C-alpha positions as MATLAB code, in Angstrom:
seq = 'MSTELSATDAAGALSMNDWYDQLTVTLIEQICEPDANTVDIGAGAGDILRHLLRVAPRGRHVAVEALPSYAEGLRRDFPGVTVVAAAAAERTGRDSFVHVVSNPGYSGLRQRPYDRPDETLRELTVDTVRLDDVLPGDRRIDLVKVDTEGGEVLALRGAVELLRRWRPVIVFEHGGDHAMREYGTTSADLWALLVTELGYELRTLPGHRAGQPALDRAGFADALREHWYFVADRPSPGPAGGSGQHEPSAWQKGTEP';
ca = [
     125.198  111.070  107.552;
     121.469  110.369  107.325;
     119.222  113.371  106.772;
     116.303  111.625  108.473;
     115.421  113.036  111.853;
     115.104  110.587  114.693;
     111.539  109.538  115.311;
     111.611  111.149  118.745;
     112.848  114.491  117.411;
     110.487  114.545  114.435;
     107.440  113.613  116.454;
     108.004  116.457  118.899;
     105.016  116.844  121.179;
     102.968  114.360  119.177;
     102.712  110.758  120.210;
     104.476  108.420  117.783;
     101.154  107.043  116.554;
      99.763  110.536  115.959;
     102.908  111.445  114.038;
     102.665  108.345  111.848;
      98.980  109.057  111.242;
      99.844  112.598  110.149;
     102.458  111.301  107.732;
     100.034  108.690  106.402;
      97.403  111.344  105.717;
      99.999  113.519  103.976;
     101.035  110.587  101.791;
      97.397  109.934  100.876;
      96.868  113.585   99.985;
      99.904  113.668   97.722;
      99.719  110.347   95.874;
      95.973  109.644   95.559;
      94.038  111.110   92.654;
      90.325  111.867   93.138;
      89.448  108.542   91.476;
      92.021  106.421   93.348;
      90.874  102.998   94.531;
      92.114  101.916   97.961;
      92.033   99.069  100.465;
      92.198   99.761  104.221;
      93.211   96.539  105.999;
      92.524   96.856  109.707;
      90.301   99.892  109.264;
      89.290  100.153  112.924;
      86.880  103.027  113.508;
      87.716  104.563  110.109;
      90.208  107.274  111.089;
      92.355  106.760  107.972;
      89.438  105.638  105.806;
      87.819  109.023  106.345;
      90.808  110.689  104.682;
      90.859  108.174  101.827;
      87.284  109.137  100.978;
      87.996  112.838  101.371;
      90.973  112.749   99.019;
      89.548  110.229   96.525;
      85.783  110.861   96.506;
      85.350  109.262   93.068;
      87.339  106.165   93.945;
      86.112  102.805   95.165;
      87.215  101.901   98.668;
      87.303   98.661  100.628;
      87.602   98.507  104.427;
      88.627   95.207  106.015;
      87.826   94.941  109.722;
      87.380   91.858  111.896;
      85.934   93.385  115.083;
      82.141   93.176  114.652;
      81.429   96.450  116.459;
      83.903   98.332  114.275;
      82.661   96.695  111.074;
      79.093   97.651  111.954;
      80.172  101.228  112.627;
      82.029  101.410  109.311;
      78.920  100.286  107.420;
      76.864  102.899  109.227;
      79.312  105.791  108.892;
      80.652  105.056  105.382;
      77.723  103.730  103.325;
      79.624  104.076  100.054;
      82.472  101.821  101.209;
      82.609   98.052  100.740;
      83.126   96.710  104.272;
      84.599   93.205  104.568;
      83.779   92.050  108.101;
      86.703   89.651  108.428;
      90.416   89.482  109.121;
      92.703   89.610  106.087;
      94.730   86.417  106.062;
      96.504   83.845  103.911;
      93.489   81.518  103.907;
      89.732   81.990  103.850;
      87.955   80.348  106.775;
      87.411   80.924  110.494;
      89.937   81.673  113.223;
      90.174   82.897  116.786;
      90.685   86.634  117.238;
      91.991   88.482  120.291;
      89.920   91.564  121.073;
      91.967   93.856  123.301;
      88.977   95.421  125.032;
      91.057   97.984  126.914;
      92.959   99.057  123.776;
      91.119   97.896  120.617;
      93.868   99.078  118.288;
      96.005   96.185  119.526;
      93.408   93.576  118.505;
      94.449   90.878  116.076;
      94.367   87.216  115.143;
      97.053   86.418  117.699;
      97.934   87.675  121.151;
     101.094   89.746  120.915;
     103.258   91.558  123.468;
     101.523   94.734  124.623;
     103.002   97.929  126.006;
     100.843   97.687  129.115;
     100.832   94.513  131.208;
      97.195   94.728  132.295;
      95.261   94.790  129.009;
      91.794   93.195  129.097;
      91.511   90.462  126.448;
      88.478   88.672  125.004;
      88.697   85.880  122.447;
      86.293   85.879  119.512;
      85.867   83.689  116.454;
      85.897   85.639  113.184;
      85.908   85.037  109.462;
      89.220   85.237  107.622;
      89.547   86.111  103.943;
      92.126   86.096  101.196;
      91.706   89.483   99.570;
      92.482   87.919   96.194;
      89.268   85.908   96.651;
      86.979   88.808   97.526;
      88.233   91.792   95.506;
      87.440   92.065   91.793;
      90.540   91.118   89.819;
      89.887   93.810   87.207;
      89.646   96.693   89.683;
      92.782   98.826   89.763;
      94.111   99.322   93.282;
      96.265  102.395   93.918;
      96.980  102.291   97.648;
      96.785   99.682  100.398;
      97.046  100.526  104.104;
      97.829   97.670  106.489;
      97.491   97.746  110.285;
      97.093   94.175  111.541;
      99.195   94.095  114.740;
     101.694   91.496  113.522;
      99.597   89.769  110.856;
     100.874   91.809  107.916;
     102.723   88.971  106.166;
      99.660   86.731  106.177;
      97.385   89.570  105.052;
      99.707   90.464  102.165;
     100.192   86.839  101.119;
      96.436   86.648  100.711;
      96.579   89.649   98.362;
      99.671   88.695   96.376;
      97.923   88.563   92.990;
      96.414   92.002   93.580;
      99.833   93.365   94.507;
     101.529   91.736   91.529;
      98.930   92.982   89.047;
      98.367   96.556   90.204;
     101.541   97.400   92.150;
      99.772   99.707   94.624;
     101.706  101.774   97.111;
     101.528  100.013  100.492;
     101.779  101.895  103.776;
     102.000   99.429  106.632;
     102.652   99.064  110.314;
     105.391   96.580  111.175;
     106.676   96.217  114.719;
     109.335   93.603  113.977;
     109.703   89.984  114.975;
     108.407   90.360  118.521;
     105.011   91.489  117.207;
     104.881   88.680  114.613;
     106.140   85.725  116.607;
     102.731   84.217  117.311;
     101.892   84.398  113.593;
     104.858   82.192  112.726;
     106.380   84.876  110.518;
     109.388   87.197  110.717;
     110.673   90.444  109.250;
     112.733   88.289  106.885;
     109.486   86.808  105.535;
     108.104   90.318  104.970;
     111.264   91.348  103.116;
     111.195   88.162  101.013;
     107.574   88.747  100.010;
     107.656   92.455   99.221;
     111.205   92.964   97.961;
     112.433   89.609   96.647;
     109.181   88.203   95.273;
     107.213   91.313   94.310;
     110.033   93.759   93.557;
     109.000   96.586   95.866;
     111.358   99.049   97.525;
     110.987   99.688  101.257;
     111.473  102.892  103.205;
     110.381  104.090  106.587;
     107.359  106.346  106.309;
     109.366  109.465  107.293;
     112.265  108.295  105.089;
     109.925  108.021  102.120;
     108.639  111.520  102.861;
     112.242  112.796  102.875;
     113.018  111.178   99.502;
     115.680  108.888  100.936;
     117.081  105.890   99.057;
     115.419  102.518   99.507;
     116.495  100.440  102.477;
     118.702   97.426  101.972;
     118.200   94.375  104.164;
     120.579   95.621  106.878;
     119.050   99.099  106.766;
     115.592   97.608  107.217;
     116.779   95.735  110.309;
     118.333   98.932  111.690;
     115.178  100.956  110.996;
     113.092   98.528  113.034;
     114.895   99.660  116.173;
     113.117  103.008  115.977;
     110.319  102.927  113.396;
     107.226  100.837  112.891;
     105.572  102.445  109.846;
     106.931  101.751  106.382;
     106.115  102.349  102.720;
     106.485   99.785   99.956;
     106.661  101.556   96.600;
     107.460  100.739   93.005;
     111.057  101.396   91.971;
     111.475  104.045   89.285;
     112.725  102.666   85.943;
     116.293  103.511   85.051;
     117.430  104.757   81.626;
     117.451  101.242   80.187;
     114.131  100.266   81.755;
     115.604   98.609   84.839;
     115.472   99.725   88.430;
     117.192  103.063   88.828;
     117.588  105.967   91.192;
     114.429  106.656   93.119;
     112.740  109.769   91.768;
     111.108  111.745   94.591;
     107.357  111.951   94.234;
     105.326  115.116   94.673;
     104.600  114.269   98.299;
     108.304  113.748   98.976;
     109.100  117.123   97.441;
     106.387  118.745   99.563;
     104.624  120.030   96.436;
     101.209  119.489   94.981;
     100.982  116.590   92.512;
];
């Protein structure tokens, strides 16, 4: 029987998003050294970025944000951060962008199903960038956070060389096929990219915290019924140098690194 609490039970009085944010901050605190370099894709107003700077004050940080008002605020509030005022994508260029005025956290390159039927939408035109084109190839990257409201496959495809070279931990939001449909991608595409092509292991964010084994393809599909935050991590080498049993990290053990 799984030792992972249901999302509803674990979240308690917190909203699901608040609970996931708490777990994300805990992960950052446990795996990032003071000189860790990070990329925050879909940085919004900087809620997670603020913790990245707090935990890794000597690191170099990049915030990617397409909404002009948010990008301007990030430059003002975080002068030491490189702010890329664009949407992370598979191709560099220009594209339409849906600003959900009534709930900016839902904004993205495509209109997706929303929890509320009466959201106020405004269409913008924004720059898109491949992160492999704009980030220095010789800069080590330790952690990538992705919150793109269904555009995660395209954002990660545009950073595939970075991911292959540095193997950063990736914490990402993924709401399943219904959130990705307008992007022309599926959960199967995400699995193929991260697991098959790049060799990552996937866990739910709370499952990673609990030190659970990596998800197989069926387990990933099952997890999507309840969870929408996941961690892609490097598999631990086995005795002969191959993939072996996952060794719990300090954050999974609930201890200081």
